[in-house]
Amino acid sequence: MKKNLLMAALLGSCWMAGGALAEPPMDCPQGGPGKMLRQGGGGHGMGVHIGWLLHNKEQAQKAGLTDEQIAALQTVFDAHREEMIDLRANQEKARLGVEKIMASDTPDEAALMQAVEQLGQADTQLKKAQLLMQLKTRQTLGREKYDELLNKQQQQFKQRRESKHGRNPEEQ
């Protein structure tokens, strides 16, 4: 009983930790795709999501980005995107390993601990890559421009969220 409770707790914590770090693809703005980095491993607000700027030259120019900044961001974005595909695949494989062990009639505790360790490493690698991308974006834009864009994105997200839930931002 104690062993089953321990395994259930481990699986639950792995599931929550994995879900917190999971990210959708990054090809287009607003929903999953196009979002570069997320706060708290999955929330909105951590870092400037540069996908929307790179896919919309007019928005990038409106934001005051130079052609050099756009080109530098595109290079960083492309390299990061490829890396994230691999890291997410590793994370999913590690999560699958934990699930397979837990689905067994008699899960092996040592194998489970090893699988959980691999999942933790995959989660950590993914988070490190996300933070490195945030840092490179900030270095490319400069702190002032980065903060300005971050603030703008947070305001846009808040407006979308409020309109999605039928609230008028003016009434609050």
PDB file of C-alpha atoms in Angstrom:
ATOM      1  CA  MET A   1       0.000   0.000   0.000  1.00  0.00           C
ATOM      2  CA  LYS A   2       2.765   2.416   0.993  1.00  0.00           C
ATOM      3  CA  LYS A   3       4.712   1.562  -2.179  1.00  0.00           C
ATOM      4  CA  ASN A   4       1.670   2.181  -4.397  1.00  0.00           C
ATOM      5  CA  LEU A   5       1.004   5.487  -2.677  1.00  0.00           C
ATOM      6  CA  LEU A   6       4.624   6.545  -3.239  1.00  0.00           C
ATOM      7  CA  MET A   7       4.461   5.607  -6.917  1.00  0.00           C
ATOM      8  CA  ALA A   8       1.155   7.418  -7.385  1.00  0.00           C
ATOM      9  CA  ALA A   9       2.627  10.536  -5.766  1.00  0.00           C
ATOM     10  CA  LEU A  10       5.712  10.360  -7.987  1.00  0.00           C
ATOM     11  CA  LEU A  11       3.673   9.933 -11.132  1.00  0.00           C
ATOM     12  CA  GLY A  12       1.414  12.809 -10.147  1.00  0.00           C
ATOM     13  CA  SER A  13       4.335  15.117  -9.488  1.00  0.00           C
ATOM     14  CA  CYS A  14       5.995  14.109 -12.770  1.00  0.00           C
ATOM     15  CA  TRP A  15       2.783  14.713 -14.630  1.00  0.00           C
ATOM     16  CA  MET A  16       2.341  18.165 -13.082  1.00  0.00           C
ATOM     17  CA  ALA A  17       5.982  19.145 -13.577  1.00  0.00           C
ATOM     18  CA  GLY A  18       5.973  17.948 -17.168  1.00  0.00           C
ATOM     19  CA  GLY A  19       2.756  19.761 -17.935  1.00  0.00           C
ATOM     20  CA  ALA A  20       4.067  22.943 -16.410  1.00  0.00           C
ATOM     21  CA  LEU A  21       7.054  22.953 -18.734  1.00  0.00           C
ATOM     22  CA  ALA A  22       5.314  21.713 -21.860  1.00  0.00           C
ATOM     23  CA  GLU A  23       5.033  24.209 -24.684  1.00  0.00           C
ATOM     24  CA  PRO A  24       3.070  24.150 -27.905  1.00  0.00           C
ATOM     25  CA  PRO A  25       4.755  24.515 -31.313  1.00  0.00           C
ATOM     26  CA  MET A  26       6.065  27.960 -32.229  1.00  0.00           C
ATOM     27  CA  ASP A  27       5.013  28.774 -35.795  1.00  0.00           C
ATOM     28  CA  CYS A  28       2.297  31.397 -35.496  1.00  0.00           C
ATOM     29  CA  PRO A  29       1.105  34.112 -33.139  1.00  0.00           C
ATOM     30  CA  GLN A  30      -1.430  34.185 -30.323  1.00  0.00           C
ATOM     31  CA  GLY A  31      -2.278  30.642 -29.290  1.00  0.00           C
ATOM     32  CA  GLY A  32       0.243  27.910 -29.020  1.00  0.00           C
ATOM     33  CA  PRO A  33       2.295  28.542 -32.103  1.00  0.00           C
ATOM     34  CA  GLY A  34       4.381  31.688 -32.112  1.00  0.00           C
ATOM     35  CA  LYS A  35       4.870  31.831 -28.366  1.00  0.00           C
ATOM     36  CA  MET A  36       8.544  31.704 -27.642  1.00  0.00           C
ATOM     37  CA  LEU A  37       8.928  31.549 -23.912  1.00  0.00           C
ATOM     38  CA  ARG A  38       6.425  31.280 -21.167  1.00  0.00           C
ATOM     39  CA  GLN A  39       6.559  32.368 -17.576  1.00  0.00           C
ATOM     40  CA  GLY A  40       6.740  29.777 -14.898  1.00  0.00           C
ATOM     41  CA  GLY A  41       7.289  27.093 -17.490  1.00  0.00           C
ATOM     42  CA  GLY A  42       4.006  27.536 -19.251  1.00  0.00           C
ATOM     43  CA  GLY A  43       2.313  30.773 -18.286  1.00  0.00           C
ATOM     44  CA  HIS A  44       2.236  34.007 -20.159  1.00  0.00           C
ATOM     45  CA  GLY A  45       4.645  36.812 -19.585  1.00  0.00           C
ATOM     46  CA  MET A  46       8.127  35.360 -19.374  1.00  0.00           C
ATOM     47  CA  GLY A  47      10.136  36.965 -22.081  1.00  0.00           C
ATOM     48  CA  VAL A  48       9.188  38.618 -25.305  1.00  0.00           C
ATOM     49  CA  HIS A  49       7.522  36.191 -27.690  1.00  0.00           C
ATOM     50  CA  ILE A  50       9.382  37.203 -30.828  1.00  0.00           C
ATOM     51  CA  GLY A  51       7.519  34.958 -33.260  1.00  0.00           C
ATOM     52  CA  TRP A  52       4.767  37.524 -33.768  1.00  0.00           C
ATOM     53  CA  LEU A  53       7.351  40.177 -34.688  1.00  0.00           C
ATOM     54  CA  LEU A  54       9.265  37.988 -37.092  1.00  0.00           C
ATOM     55  CA  HIS A  55       6.151  36.880 -38.951  1.00  0.00           C
ATOM     56  CA  ASN A  56       4.780  40.413 -39.280  1.00  0.00           C
ATOM     57  CA  LYS A  57       7.275  42.942 -40.592  1.00  0.00           C
ATOM     58  CA  GLU A  58       4.778  45.781 -40.130  1.00  0.00           C
ATOM     59  CA  GLN A  59       4.451  44.976 -36.407  1.00  0.00           C
ATOM     60  CA  ALA A  60       8.229  44.752 -36.067  1.00  0.00           C
ATOM     61  CA  GLN A  61       8.650  48.173 -37.670  1.00  0.00           C
ATOM     62  CA  LYS A  62       5.825  49.585 -35.529  1.00  0.00           C
ATOM     63  CA  ALA A  63       7.680  48.252 -32.496  1.00  0.00           C
ATOM     64  CA  GLY A  64      10.724  50.236 -33.601  1.00  0.00           C
ATOM     65  CA  LEU A  65      12.995  47.310 -34.442  1.00  0.00           C
ATOM     66  CA  THR A  66      15.819  47.886 -36.894  1.00  0.00           C
ATOM     67  CA  ASP A  67      16.452  45.552 -39.825  1.00  0.00           C
ATOM     68  CA  GLU A  68      19.616  44.399 -38.038  1.00  0.00           C
ATOM     69  CA  GLN A  69      17.667  43.532 -34.888  1.00  0.00           C
ATOM     70  CA  ILE A  70      15.053  41.656 -36.906  1.00  0.00           C
ATOM     71  CA  ALA A  71      17.749  39.666 -38.728  1.00  0.00           C
ATOM     72  CA  ALA A  72      19.551  38.851 -35.467  1.00  0.00           C
ATOM     73  CA  LEU A  73      16.286  37.786 -33.811  1.00  0.00           C
ATOM     74  CA  GLN A  74      15.428  35.599 -36.802  1.00  0.00           C
ATOM     75  CA  THR A  75      18.767  33.790 -36.501  1.00  0.00           C
ATOM     76  CA  VAL A  76      18.276  33.214 -32.776  1.00  0.00           C
ATOM     77  CA  PHE A  77      14.643  32.181 -33.306  1.00  0.00           C
ATOM     78  CA  ASP A  78      15.471  29.621 -36.017  1.00  0.00           C
ATOM     79  CA  ALA A  79      18.226  27.960 -33.980  1.00  0.00           C
ATOM     80  CA  HIS A  80      16.053  27.914 -30.855  1.00  0.00           C
ATOM     81  CA  ARG A  81      13.085  26.451 -32.703  1.00  0.00           C
ATOM     82  CA  GLU A  82      15.075  23.466 -33.966  1.00  0.00           C
ATOM     83  CA  GLU A  83      16.526  22.845 -30.523  1.00  0.00           C
ATOM     84  CA  MET A  84      13.091  23.025 -28.889  1.00  0.00           C
ATOM     85  CA  ILE A  85      11.723  20.353 -31.224  1.00  0.00           C
ATOM     86  CA  ASP A  86      14.420  17.955 -30.039  1.00  0.00           C
ATOM     87  CA  LEU A  87      14.054  18.899 -26.373  1.00  0.00           C
ATOM     88  CA  ARG A  88      10.281  18.462 -26.404  1.00  0.00           C
ATOM     89  CA  ALA A  89      10.689  15.074 -28.061  1.00  0.00           C
ATOM     90  CA  ASN A  90      13.138  14.025 -25.336  1.00  0.00           C
ATOM     91  CA  GLN A  91      10.717  15.228 -22.677  1.00  0.00           C
ATOM     92  CA  GLU A  92       7.814  13.281 -24.183  1.00  0.00           C
ATOM     93  CA  LYS A  93       9.927  10.124 -24.456  1.00  0.00           C
ATOM     94  CA  ALA A  94      10.948  10.451 -20.812  1.00  0.00           C
ATOM     95  CA  ARG A  95       7.338  11.002 -19.766  1.00  0.00           C
ATOM     96  CA  LEU A  96       6.312   7.942 -21.763  1.00  0.00           C
ATOM     97  CA  GLY A  97       8.977   5.909 -19.954  1.00  0.00           C
ATOM     98  CA  VAL A  98       7.465   6.831 -16.577  1.00  0.00           C
ATOM     99  CA  GLU A  99       3.955   6.063 -17.809  1.00  0.00           C
ATOM    100  CA  LYS A 100       4.978   2.645 -19.139  1.00  0.00           C
ATOM    101  CA  ILE A 101       6.548   1.657 -15.834  1.00  0.00           C
ATOM    102  CA  MET A 102       3.535   2.867 -13.864  1.00  0.00           C
ATOM    103  CA  ALA A 103       1.160   0.973 -16.175  1.00  0.00           C
ATOM    104  CA  SER A 104       2.878  -2.300 -15.297  1.00  0.00           C
ATOM    105  CA  ASP A 105       1.136  -4.680 -12.890  1.00  0.00           C
ATOM    106  CA  THR A 106       4.294  -4.770 -10.776  1.00  0.00           C
ATOM    107  CA  PRO A 107       6.277  -1.566 -11.373  1.00  0.00           C
ATOM    108  CA  ASP A 108       9.993  -1.794 -10.671  1.00  0.00           C
ATOM    109  CA  GLU A 109      10.858   0.917  -8.158  1.00  0.00           C
ATOM    110  CA  ALA A 110      14.475   1.304  -9.313  1.00  0.00           C
ATOM    111  CA  ALA A 111      13.403   1.586 -12.955  1.00  0.00           C
ATOM    112  CA  LEU A 112      10.756   4.118 -11.972  1.00  0.00           C
ATOM    113  CA  MET A 113      13.280   6.242 -10.092  1.00  0.00           C
ATOM    114  CA  GLN A 114      15.608   6.140 -13.107  1.00  0.00           C
ATOM    115  CA  ALA A 115      12.754   7.127 -15.442  1.00  0.00           C
ATOM    116  CA  VAL A 116      11.747   9.986 -13.137  1.00  0.00           C
ATOM    117  CA  GLU A 117      15.360  11.164 -13.092  1.00  0.00           C
ATOM    118  CA  GLN A 118      15.431  11.146 -16.909  1.00  0.00           C
ATOM    119  CA  LEU A 119      12.181  13.113 -17.016  1.00  0.00           C
ATOM    120  CA  GLY A 120      13.601  15.659 -14.588  1.00  0.00           C
ATOM    121  CA  GLN A 121      16.712  16.051 -16.732  1.00  0.00           C
ATOM    122  CA  ALA A 122      14.587  16.518 -19.868  1.00  0.00           C
ATOM    123  CA  ASP A 123      12.453  19.138 -18.094  1.00  0.00           C
ATOM    124  CA  THR A 124      15.578  20.957 -16.899  1.00  0.00           C
ATOM    125  CA  GLN A 125      17.153  20.991 -20.371  1.00  0.00           C
ATOM    126  CA  LEU A 126      13.952  22.392 -21.846  1.00  0.00           C
ATOM    127  CA  LYS A 127      13.735  25.145 -19.232  1.00  0.00           C
ATOM    128  CA  LYS A 128      17.409  26.061 -19.690  1.00  0.00           C
ATOM    129  CA  ALA A 129      16.892  26.428 -23.439  1.00  0.00           C
ATOM    130  CA  GLN A 130      13.851  28.636 -22.857  1.00  0.00           C
ATOM    131  CA  LEU A 131      15.747  30.913 -20.501  1.00  0.00           C
ATOM    132  CA  LEU A 132      18.733  31.099 -22.839  1.00  0.00           C
ATOM    133  CA  MET A 133      16.402  32.187 -25.641  1.00  0.00           C
ATOM    134  CA  GLN A 134      14.939  34.852 -23.367  1.00  0.00           C
ATOM    135  CA  LEU A 135      18.435  36.082 -22.532  1.00  0.00           C
ATOM    136  CA  LYS A 136      19.513  36.196 -26.194  1.00  0.00           C
ATOM    137  CA  THR A 137      16.353  38.079 -27.130  1.00  0.00           C
ATOM    138  CA  ARG A 138      16.964  40.621 -24.379  1.00  0.00           C
ATOM    139  CA  GLN A 139      20.619  41.018 -25.399  1.00  0.00           C
ATOM    140  CA  THR A 140      19.628  41.577 -29.029  1.00  0.00           C
ATOM    141  CA  LEU A 141      16.918  44.133 -28.280  1.00  0.00           C
ATOM    142  CA  GLY A 142      18.519  45.889 -25.327  1.00  0.00           C
ATOM    143  CA  ARG A 143      16.849  46.107 -21.936  1.00  0.00           C
ATOM    144  CA  GLU A 144      14.688  49.164 -22.649  1.00  0.00           C
ATOM    145  CA  LYS A 145      13.211  47.869 -25.928  1.00  0.00           C
ATOM    146  CA  TYR A 146      12.807  44.397 -24.445  1.00  0.00           C
ATOM    147  CA  ASP A 147      10.851  45.740 -21.453  1.00  0.00           C
ATOM    148  CA  GLU A 148       8.730  47.927 -23.743  1.00  0.00           C
ATOM    149  CA  LEU A 149       7.769  44.959 -25.934  1.00  0.00           C
ATOM    150  CA  LEU A 150       7.172  42.753 -22.922  1.00  0.00           C
ATOM    151  CA  ASN A 151       4.788  45.331 -21.453  1.00  0.00           C
ATOM    152  CA  LYS A 152       2.970  45.667 -24.781  1.00  0.00           C
ATOM    153  CA  GLN A 153       2.537  41.904 -25.071  1.00  0.00           C
ATOM    154  CA  GLN A 154       1.243  41.625 -21.522  1.00  0.00           C
ATOM    155  CA  GLN A 155      -1.344  44.336 -22.218  1.00  0.00           C
ATOM    156  CA  GLN A 156      -2.437  42.624 -25.445  1.00  0.00           C
ATOM    157  CA  PHE A 157      -2.733  39.284 -23.670  1.00  0.00           C
ATOM    158  CA  LYS A 158      -4.831  40.841 -20.911  1.00  0.00           C
ATOM    159  CA  GLN A 159      -7.148  42.455 -23.468  1.00  0.00           C
ATOM    160  CA  ARG A 160      -7.569  39.171 -25.381  1.00  0.00           C
ATOM    161  CA  ARG A 161      -8.220  37.269 -22.159  1.00  0.00           C
ATOM    162  CA  GLU A 162     -10.814  39.792 -20.992  1.00  0.00           C
ATOM    163  CA  SER A 163     -12.586  39.899 -24.348  1.00  0.00           C
ATOM    164  CA  LYS A 164     -12.542  36.095 -24.539  1.00  0.00           C
ATOM    165  CA  HIS A 165     -14.288  35.906 -21.175  1.00  0.00           C
ATOM    166  CA  GLY A 166     -16.826  38.557 -22.156  1.00  0.00           C
ATOM    167  CA  ARG A 167     -15.490  41.259 -19.870  1.00  0.00           C
ATOM    168  CA  ASN A 168     -15.087  44.795 -21.003  1.00  0.00           C
ATOM    169  CA  PRO A 169     -11.719  46.117 -19.776  1.00  0.00           C
ATOM    170  CA  GLU A 170     -13.274  49.608 -19.505  1.00  0.00           C
ATOM    171  CA  GLU A 171     -15.788  48.392 -16.878  1.00  0.00           C
ATOM    172  CA  GLN A 172     -13.168  47.148 -14.426  1.00  0.00           C
TER     173      GLN A 172
END
